[in-house]
Amino acid sequence: MQETQEIMKKILIRYVSDQIEKLTYIDGKSDWIDLRAAENVVLKKGEFRLISLGVCMQLPEGYEAHIVPRSSTFKNFGIIQTNHCGIVDASYCGNNDVWMFPALAVRDTEIRINDRICQFRIMKNQPRILFEEVEALEGTDRGGFGSTGVK
């Protein structure tokens, strides 16, 4: 079966920093797009900071962006994303709606302009769901949360 991929025609983007590289796909490796720090940041262990990613975007209706750390972000910079996965919906689309990375430092660290600290992808919004309340589910129990063990 041949897979078809929907092509988006256009996403409007405003760069609020002329010091960061323009957005591109992670060439040949992924359909995610790297986001870069748009400011120099020095953090001490335990400090929190919203780090500017230097862009504002107008996403198409019915789509949202999922922002997550790169796999090397923790190792390279000693920061974690405090909301673990940032969701930008289509309503966050104004000139001052700058994308940010909420960072918590677990060690003293320095982040420089253009450091790749996170990545994003555009996803269709979840369809509308109707919840139907029942007394019992028909599926087989797996044993509850954490039931698959560690090996």
Tab-separated table of N, CA and C in Angstrom:
chain	number	residue	atom	x	y	z
A	1	MET	N	0.852	-1.183	0.000
A	1	MET	CA	0.000	0.000	0.000
A	1	MET	C	0.894	1.240	0.000
A	2	GLN	N	0.609	2.154	-0.888
A	2	GLN	CA	1.405	3.373	-0.981
A	2	GLN	C	0.879	4.405	0.008
A	3	GLU	N	1.810	4.989	0.743
A	3	GLU	CA	1.451	5.987	1.753
A	3	GLU	C	1.424	7.359	1.098
A	4	THR	N	0.362	8.102	1.347
A	4	THR	CA	0.297	9.465	0.832
A	4	THR	C	0.525	10.420	1.977
A	5	GLN	N	1.239	11.471	1.692
A	5	GLN	CA	1.541	12.457	2.715
A	5	GLN	C	0.936	13.785	2.298
A	6	GLU	N	0.181	14.381	3.217
A	6	GLU	CA	-0.424	15.675	2.950
A	6	GLU	C	0.657	16.749	2.965
A	7	ILE	N	0.613	17.631	1.999
A	7	ILE	CA	1.583	18.717	1.928
A	7	ILE	C	0.889	20.005	2.332
A	8	MET	N	1.459	20.675	3.338
A	8	MET	CA	0.936	21.962	3.747
A	8	MET	C	1.461	23.017	2.815
A	9	LYS	N	0.600	23.924	2.424
A	9	LYS	CA	1.013	24.938	1.475
A	9	LYS	C	1.859	26.030	2.108
A	10	LYS	N	1.454	26.488	3.290
A	10	LYS	CA	2.164	27.632	3.844
A	10	LYS	C	1.907	27.786	5.335
A	11	ILE	N	2.967	28.089	6.068
A	11	ILE	CA	2.859	28.521	7.464
A	11	ILE	C	3.574	29.858	7.541
A	12	LEU	N	2.867	30.868	7.981
A	12	LEU	CA	3.474	32.190	8.107
A	12	LEU	C	4.380	32.205	9.332
A	13	ILE	N	5.590	32.721	9.154
A	13	ILE	CA	6.552	32.770	10.244
A	13	ILE	C	7.160	34.160	10.310
A	14	ARG	N	7.332	34.648	11.533
A	14	ARG	CA	8.027	35.923	11.765
A	14	ARG	C	9.215	35.618	12.656
A	15	TYR	N	10.399	35.949	12.171
A	15	TYR	CA	11.608	35.796	12.982
A	15	TYR	C	11.765	37.058	13.818
A	16	VAL	N	11.839	36.901	15.133
A	16	VAL	CA	12.009	38.050	16.020
A	16	VAL	C	13.479	38.267	16.345
A	17	SER	N	14.330	37.420	15.770
A	17	SER	CA	15.772	37.554	15.924
A	17	SER	C	16.412	37.355	14.556
A	18	ASP	N	17.318	38.249	14.205
A	18	ASP	CA	18.039	38.076	12.944
A	18	ASP	C	19.349	37.317	13.167
A	19	GLN	N	19.555	36.820	14.389
A	19	GLN	CA	20.792	36.106	14.716
A	19	GLN	C	20.656	34.587	14.633
A	20	ILE	N	19.424	34.083	14.531
A	20	ILE	CA	19.256	32.628	14.469
A	20	ILE	C	19.124	32.183	13.019
A	21	GLU	N	19.542	30.932	12.781
A	21	GLU	CA	19.403	30.347	11.459
A	21	GLU	C	17.925	30.115	11.160
A	22	LYS	N	17.572	30.196	9.893
A	22	LYS	CA	16.197	29.949	9.468
A	22	LYS	C	15.849	28.481	9.700
A	23	LEU	N	14.568	28.210	9.925
A	23	LEU	CA	14.114	26.856	10.206
A	23	LEU	C	14.267	25.954	8.987
A	24	THR	N	14.732	24.732	9.241
A	24	THR	CA	14.824	23.706	8.202
A	24	THR	C	14.552	22.348	8.831
A	25	TYR	N	14.179	21.396	7.987
A	25	TYR	CA	14.011	20.032	8.468
A	25	TYR	C	15.358	19.477	8.893
A	26	ILE	N	15.322	18.482	9.783
A	26	ILE	CA	16.530	17.760	10.171
A	26	ILE	C	16.823	16.846	8.983
A	27	ASP	N	17.596	17.334	8.050
A	27	ASP	CA	17.760	16.768	6.715
A	27	ASP	C	18.089	15.277	6.706
A	28	GLY	N	17.205	14.534	6.053
A	28	GLY	CA	17.428	13.119	5.845
A	28	GLY	C	17.275	12.248	7.076
A	29	LYS	N	17.034	12.841	8.221
A	29	LYS	CA	16.991	12.069	9.464
A	29	LYS	C	15.611	12.032	10.103
A	30	SER	N	14.811	13.056	9.886
A	30	SER	CA	13.562	13.167	10.633
A	30	SER	C	12.645	14.177	9.963
A	31	ASP	N	11.369	14.109	10.299
A	31	ASP	CA	10.457	15.148	9.821
A	31	ASP	C	10.204	16.205	10.898
A	32	TRP	N	11.004	16.161	11.971
A	32	TRP	CA	10.969	17.199	12.992
A	32	TRP	C	11.821	18.371	12.524
A	33	ILE	N	11.594	19.541	13.103
A	33	ILE	CA	12.346	20.752	12.756
A	33	ILE	C	12.979	21.295	14.031
A	34	ASP	N	14.288	21.531	13.988
A	34	ASP	CA	14.999	22.061	15.157
A	34	ASP	C	14.633	23.512	15.418
A	35	LEU	N	14.574	23.850	16.706
A	35	LEU	CA	14.410	25.235	17.148
A	35	LEU	C	15.664	25.626	17.912
A	36	ARG	N	16.056	26.883	17.793
A	36	ARG	CA	17.316	27.358	18.359
A	36	ARG	C	17.079	28.450	19.398
A	37	ALA	N	17.980	28.515	20.348
A	37	ALA	CA	17.938	29.610	21.322
A	37	ALA	C	18.181	30.919	20.577
A	38	ALA	N	17.380	31.914	20.878
A	38	ALA	CA	17.508	33.219	20.230
A	38	ALA	C	18.168	34.235	21.155
A	39	GLU	N	18.742	33.732	22.255
A	39	GLU	CA	19.410	34.608	23.215
A	39	GLU	C	20.480	33.803	23.954
A	40	ASN	N	21.467	34.502	24.454
A	40	ASN	CA	22.472	33.877	25.310
A	40	ASN	C	21.885	33.770	26.713
A	41	VAL	N	22.036	32.604	27.325
A	41	VAL	CA	21.447	32.353	28.635
A	41	VAL	C	22.494	31.691	29.528
A	42	VAL	N	22.637	32.200	30.742
A	42	VAL	CA	23.465	31.575	31.764
A	42	VAL	C	22.535	31.203	32.910
A	43	LEU	N	22.537	29.926	33.265
A	43	LEU	CA	21.682	29.444	34.345
A	43	LEU	C	22.521	28.723	35.388
A	44	LYS	N	22.200	28.968	36.641
A	44	LYS	CA	22.774	28.222	37.751
A	44	LYS	C	21.855	27.039	38.055
A	45	LYS	N	22.414	26.001	38.635
A	45	LYS	CA	21.627	24.828	38.998
A	45	LYS	C	20.384	25.254	39.777
A	46	GLY	N	19.219	24.759	39.357
A	46	GLY	CA	17.957	25.058	40.033
A	46	GLY	C	17.228	26.268	39.494
A	47	GLU	N	17.851	27.038	38.610
A	47	GLU	CA	17.191	28.226	38.061
A	47	GLU	C	16.280	27.855	36.896
A	48	PHE	N	15.211	28.653	36.755
A	48	PHE	CA	14.234	28.504	35.677
A	48	PHE	C	14.307	29.721	34.763
A	49	ARG	N	14.090	29.501	33.479
A	49	ARG	CA	14.074	30.617	32.533
A	49	ARG	C	13.267	30.233	31.306
A	50	LEU	N	12.451	31.156	30.823
A	50	LEU	CA	11.817	31.002	29.517
A	50	LEU	C	12.830	31.468	28.481
A	51	ILE	N	13.273	30.570	27.623
A	51	ILE	CA	14.274	30.893	26.612
A	51	ILE	C	13.567	31.159	25.291
A	52	SER	N	13.802	32.333	24.725
A	52	SER	CA	13.184	32.689	23.458
A	52	SER	C	13.713	31.804	22.339
A	53	LEU	N	12.798	31.319	21.508
A	53	LEU	CA	13.163	30.528	20.342
A	53	LEU	C	13.167	31.380	19.070
A	54	GLY	N	12.860	32.661	19.218
A	54	GLY	CA	13.045	33.629	18.138
A	54	GLY	C	12.052	33.595	17.006
A	55	VAL	N	10.935	32.881	17.176
A	55	VAL	CA	9.949	32.805	16.098
A	55	VAL	C	8.535	32.973	16.624
A	56	CYS	N	7.684	33.501	15.761
A	56	CYS	CA	6.233	33.501	15.935
A	56	CYS	C	5.681	32.871	14.662
A	57	MET	N	4.624	32.087	14.785
A	57	MET	CA	4.046	31.452	13.593
A	57	MET	C	2.546	31.528	13.616
A	58	GLN	N	1.988	31.542	12.430
A	58	GLN	CA	0.540	31.457	12.272
A	58	GLN	C	0.247	30.095	11.660
A	59	LEU	N	-0.145	29.158	12.510
A	59	LEU	CA	-0.435	27.806	12.048
A	59	LEU	C	-1.803	27.761	11.383
A	60	PRO	N	-1.990	26.849	10.440
A	60	PRO	CA	-3.309	26.708	9.824
A	60	PRO	C	-4.339	26.251	10.844
A	61	GLU	N	-5.590	26.648	10.653
A	61	GLU	CA	-6.666	26.170	11.526
A	61	GLU	C	-6.676	24.653	11.501
A	62	GLY	N	-6.900	24.054	12.667
A	62	GLY	CA	-6.962	22.604	12.746
A	62	GLY	C	-5.620	21.938	12.983
A	63	TYR	N	-4.569	22.746	13.195
A	63	TYR	CA	-3.232	22.194	13.441
A	63	TYR	C	-2.639	22.797	14.706
A	64	GLU	N	-1.674	22.079	15.277
A	64	GLU	CA	-0.952	22.547	16.446
A	64	GLU	C	0.495	22.094	16.322
A	65	ALA	N	1.371	22.768	17.042
A	65	ALA	CA	2.789	22.398	17.064
A	65	ALA	C	3.091	21.716	18.386
A	66	HIS	N	3.857	20.635	18.339
A	66	HIS	CA	4.334	19.945	19.534
A	66	HIS	C	5.823	20.223	19.654
A	67	ILE	N	6.227	20.856	20.776
A	67	ILE	CA	7.626	21.226	21.007
A	67	ILE	C	8.179	20.346	22.118
A	68	VAL	N	9.293	19.666	21.821
A	68	VAL	CA	9.945	18.775	22.799
A	68	VAL	C	11.454	19.003	22.738
A	69	PRO	N	12.176	18.610	23.800
A	69	PRO	CA	13.636	18.739	23.753
A	69	PRO	C	14.230	17.819	22.687
A	70	ARG	N	15.399	18.173	22.193
A	70	ARG	CA	16.167	17.263	21.346
A	70	ARG	C	16.723	16.160	22.248
A	71	SER	N	17.082	15.036	21.679
A	71	SER	CA	17.590	13.931	22.504
A	71	SER	C	18.887	14.305	23.213
A	72	SER	N	19.630	15.269	22.681
A	72	SER	CA	20.907	15.675	23.283
A	72	SER	C	20.795	16.895	24.205
A	73	THR	N	19.619	17.463	24.343
A	73	THR	CA	19.473	18.702	25.122
A	73	THR	C	19.921	18.533	26.566
A	74	PHE	N	19.484	17.481	27.228
A	74	PHE	CA	19.849	17.287	28.628
A	74	PHE	C	21.355	17.060	28.764
A	75	LYS	N	21.898	16.193	27.915
A	75	LYS	CA	23.336	15.876	27.979
A	75	LYS	C	24.184	17.116	27.691
A	76	ASN	N	23.817	17.875	26.669
A	76	ASN	CA	24.635	19.017	26.250
A	76	ASN	C	24.478	20.251	27.133
A	77	PHE	N	23.273	20.480	27.645
A	77	PHE	CA	23.008	21.738	28.344
A	77	PHE	C	22.558	21.583	29.793
A	78	GLY	N	22.208	20.377	30.213
A	78	GLY	CA	21.781	20.176	31.596
A	78	GLY	C	20.480	20.869	31.929
A	79	ILE	N	19.587	20.961	30.936
A	79	ILE	CA	18.274	21.565	31.173
A	79	ILE	C	17.191	20.564	30.823
A	80	ILE	N	16.048	20.721	31.502
A	80	ILE	CA	14.860	19.951	31.154
A	80	ILE	C	13.744	20.933	30.823
A	81	GLN	N	12.844	20.505	29.974
A	81	GLN	CA	11.680	21.324	29.602
A	81	GLN	C	10.616	21.106	30.666
A	82	THR	N	10.253	22.171	31.373
A	82	THR	CA	9.401	22.013	32.552
A	82	THR	C	7.983	21.573	32.230
A	83	ASN	N	7.485	21.850	31.035
A	83	ASN	CA	6.152	21.354	30.695
A	83	ASN	C	6.238	20.059	29.884
A	84	HIS	N	7.437	19.541	29.697
A	84	HIS	CA	7.740	18.253	29.064
A	84	HIS	C	7.349	18.187	27.594
A	85	CYS	N	6.238	18.729	27.222
A	85	CYS	CA	5.844	18.839	25.819
A	85	CYS	C	5.037	20.119	25.697
A	86	GLY	N	5.543	21.061	24.928
A	86	GLY	CA	4.820	22.309	24.732
A	86	GLY	C	3.885	22.195	23.551
A	87	ILE	N	2.662	22.650	23.724
A	87	ILE	CA	1.688	22.632	22.633
A	87	ILE	C	1.368	24.072	22.260
A	88	VAL	N	1.562	24.394	20.995
A	88	VAL	CA	1.201	25.713	20.472
A	88	VAL	C	0.014	25.508	19.548
A	89	ASP	N	-1.136	26.089	19.902
A	89	ASP	CA	-2.293	25.922	19.035
A	89	ASP	C	-2.408	27.090	18.059
A	90	ALA	N	-3.336	26.971	17.139
A	90	ALA	CA	-3.469	27.955	16.061
A	90	ALA	C	-3.866	29.338	16.566
A	91	SER	N	-4.385	29.442	17.793
A	91	SER	CA	-4.785	30.752	18.314
A	91	SER	C	-3.596	31.575	18.814
A	92	TYR	N	-2.439	30.938	18.996
A	92	TYR	CA	-1.215	31.623	19.454
A	92	TYR	C	-0.471	32.084	18.205
A	93	CYS	N	-0.962	33.181	17.610
A	93	CYS	CA	-0.523	33.516	16.254
A	93	CYS	C	-0.239	34.995	16.040
A	94	GLY	N	-0.087	35.762	17.099
A	94	GLY	CA	0.140	37.195	16.956
A	94	GLY	C	1.613	37.557	16.846
A	95	ASN	N	1.859	38.809	16.532
A	95	ASN	CA	3.224	39.320	16.367
A	95	ASN	C	4.080	39.170	17.615
A	96	ASN	N	3.448	39.155	18.788
A	96	ASN	CA	4.193	39.035	20.043
A	96	ASN	C	4.079	37.658	20.684
A	97	ASP	N	3.490	36.697	19.973
A	97	ASP	CA	3.348	35.340	20.486
A	97	ASP	C	4.599	34.529	20.141
A	98	VAL	N	5.691	34.878	20.829
A	98	VAL	CA	6.992	34.268	20.572
A	98	VAL	C	7.039	32.878	21.203
A	99	TRP	N	7.516	31.910	20.438
A	99	TRP	CA	7.681	30.566	20.969
A	99	TRP	C	8.826	30.572	21.976
A	100	MET	N	8.618	29.890	23.102
A	100	MET	CA	9.579	29.865	24.194
A	100	MET	C	9.847	28.418	24.616
A	101	PHE	N	10.981	28.235	25.278
A	101	PHE	CA	11.344	26.947	25.855
A	101	PHE	C	11.474	27.141	27.359
A	102	PRO	N	10.555	26.578	28.169
A	102	PRO	CA	10.635	26.726	29.623
A	102	PRO	C	11.681	25.765	30.191
A	103	ALA	N	12.831	26.294	30.582
A	103	ALA	CA	13.980	25.463	30.960
A	103	ALA	C	14.263	25.527	32.458
A	104	LEU	N	14.529	24.374	33.023
A	104	LEU	CA	15.002	24.252	34.405
A	104	LEU	C	16.399	23.642	34.345
A	105	ALA	N	17.368	24.329	34.932
A	105	ALA	CA	18.756	23.851	34.915
A	105	ALA	C	18.985	22.862	36.051
A	106	VAL	N	19.547	21.712	35.720
A	106	VAL	CA	19.900	20.733	36.752
A	106	VAL	C	21.388	20.816	37.089
A	107	ARG	N	22.114	21.668	36.376
A	107	ARG	CA	23.516	21.980	36.661
A	107	ARG	C	23.778	23.377	36.111
A	108	ASP	N	24.861	24.005	36.510
A	108	ASP	CA	25.226	25.298	35.935
A	108	ASP	C	25.445	25.106	34.432
A	109	THR	N	24.948	26.031	33.632
A	109	THR	CA	25.026	25.846	32.186
A	109	THR	C	25.021	27.179	31.454
A	110	GLU	N	25.481	27.144	30.233
A	110	GLU	CA	25.415	28.288	29.318
A	110	GLU	C	24.834	27.818	28.003
A	111	ILE	N	23.902	28.595	27.498
A	111	ILE	CA	23.278	28.332	26.198
A	111	ILE	C	23.538	29.556	25.347
A	112	ARG	N	23.978	29.340	24.136
A	112	ARG	CA	24.336	30.439	23.238
A	112	ARG	C	23.312	30.573	22.115
A	113	ILE	N	23.224	31.763	21.563
A	113	ILE	CA	22.365	32.002	20.407
A	113	ILE	C	22.702	30.974	19.337
A	114	ASN	N	21.678	30.381	18.772
A	114	ASN	CA	21.746	29.373	17.710
A	114	ASN	C	21.972	27.958	18.208
A	115	ASP	N	22.136	27.755	19.522
A	115	ASP	CA	22.200	26.384	20.023
A	115	ASP	C	20.843	25.725	19.784
A	116	ARG	N	20.874	24.523	19.254
A	116	ARG	CA	19.637	23.770	19.006
A	116	ARG	C	19.219	23.109	20.318
A	117	ILE	N	18.143	23.627	20.916
A	117	ILE	CA	17.734	23.130	22.237
A	117	ILE	C	16.438	22.331	22.216
A	118	CYS	N	15.669	22.442	21.133
A	118	CYS	CA	14.427	21.688	21.064
A	118	CYS	C	14.033	21.499	19.606
A	119	GLN	N	12.915	20.816	19.405
A	119	GLN	CA	12.431	20.529	18.062
A	119	GLN	C	10.911	20.534	18.082
A	120	PHE	N	10.323	20.652	16.896
A	120	PHE	CA	8.866	20.636	16.834
A	120	PHE	C	8.395	19.936	15.581
A	121	ARG	N	7.122	19.588	15.614
A	121	ARG	CA	6.434	19.089	14.431
A	121	ARG	C	5.009	19.606	14.478
A	122	ILE	N	4.401	19.695	13.322
A	122	ILE	CA	3.026	20.163	13.198
A	122	ILE	C	2.118	18.934	13.129
A	123	MET	N	1.052	18.962	13.924
A	123	MET	CA	0.122	17.838	13.999
A	123	MET	C	-1.304	18.341	13.796
A	124	LYS	N	-2.132	17.484	13.214
A	124	LYS	CA	-3.559	17.802	13.132
A	124	LYS	C	-4.153	17.749	14.525
A	125	ASN	N	-5.118	18.616	14.774
A	125	ASN	CA	-5.821	18.581	16.055
A	125	ASN	C	-6.567	17.259	16.203
A	126	GLN	N	-6.719	16.846	17.445
A	126	GLN	CA	-7.496	15.648	17.752
A	126	GLN	C	-8.931	15.840	17.286
A	127	PRO	N	-9.555	14.810	16.724
A	127	PRO	CA	-10.962	14.961	16.331
A	127	PRO	C	-11.854	15.107	17.570
A	128	ARG	N	-13.044	15.634	17.388
A	128	ARG	CA	-14.002	15.727	18.492
A	128	ARG	C	-14.351	14.318	18.954
A	129	ILE	N	-14.426	14.135	20.257
A	129	ILE	CA	-14.678	12.823	20.829
A	129	ILE	C	-15.930	12.879	21.690
A	130	LEU	N	-16.738	11.857	21.590
A	130	LEU	CA	-17.919	11.708	22.434
A	130	LEU	C	-17.614	10.609	23.439
A	131	PHE	N	-17.625	10.944	24.714
A	131	PHE	CA	-17.391	9.943	25.754
A	131	PHE	C	-18.702	9.293	26.136
A	132	GLU	N	-18.714	7.968	26.169
A	132	GLU	CA	-19.896	7.222	26.569
A	132	GLU	C	-19.574	6.499	27.867
A	133	GLU	N	-20.274	6.857	28.931
A	133	GLU	CA	-20.022	6.256	30.234
A	133	GLU	C	-20.627	4.860	30.303
A	134	VAL	N	-19.823	3.901	30.830
A	134	VAL	CA	-20.279	2.520	30.987
A	134	VAL	C	-19.941	2.044	32.394
A	135	GLU	N	-20.584	0.971	32.821
A	135	GLU	CA	-20.312	0.373	34.136
A	135	GLU	C	-19.027	-0.447	34.115
A	136	ALA	N	-18.707	-1.062	32.970
A	136	ALA	CA	-17.510	-1.909	32.846
A	136	ALA	C	-17.028	-1.876	31.405
A	137	LEU	N	-15.714	-2.031	31.231
A	137	LEU	CA	-15.125	-2.102	29.898
A	137	LEU	C	-15.046	-3.552	29.447
A	138	GLU	N	-15.013	-3.775	28.145
A	138	GLU	CA	-15.026	-5.130	27.608
A	138	GLU	C	-13.631	-5.696	27.360
A	139	GLY	N	-12.580	-4.868	27.452
A	139	GLY	CA	-11.222	-5.329	27.161
A	139	GLY	C	-10.648	-6.209	28.261
A	140	THR	N	-9.576	-6.930	27.928
A	140	THR	CA	-8.872	-7.784	28.882
A	140	THR	C	-7.965	-6.934	29.753
A	141	ASP	N	-7.988	-7.141	31.059
A	141	ASP	CA	-7.118	-6.414	31.985
A	141	ASP	C	-5.656	-6.806	31.758
A	142	ARG	N	-4.767	-5.822	31.791
A	142	ARG	CA	-3.329	-6.085	31.697
A	142	ARG	C	-2.684	-6.114	33.071
A	143	GLY	N	-3.418	-5.742	34.112
A	143	GLY	CA	-2.844	-5.789	35.461
A	143	GLY	C	-2.628	-4.423	36.069
A	144	GLY	N	-3.023	-3.360	35.411
A	144	GLY	CA	-2.894	-2.018	35.968
A	144	GLY	C	-1.597	-1.325	35.583
A	145	PHE	N	-1.466	-0.113	36.039
A	145	PHE	CA	-0.320	0.754	35.697
A	145	PHE	C	0.993	0.124	36.125
A	146	GLY	N	1.946	0.078	35.202
A	146	GLY	CA	3.269	-0.479	35.522
A	146	GLY	C	3.314	-1.983	35.523
A	147	SER	N	2.325	-2.627	34.943
A	147	SER	CA	2.215	-4.079	35.033
A	147	SER	C	3.138	-4.840	34.069
A	148	THR	N	3.794	-4.148	33.148
A	148	THR	CA	4.638	-4.879	32.190
A	148	THR	C	6.032	-5.134	32.722
A	149	GLY	N	6.361	-4.662	33.889
A	149	GLY	CA	7.659	-4.934	34.509
A	149	GLY	C	8.775	-4.075	33.970
A	150	VAL	N	10.008	-4.443	34.303
A	150	VAL	CA	11.168	-3.641	33.921
A	150	VAL	C	12.019	-4.304	32.857
A	151	LYS	N	11.767	-5.548	32.507
A	151	LYS	CA	12.579	-6.244	31.498
A	151	LYS	C	11.782	-6.634	30.303
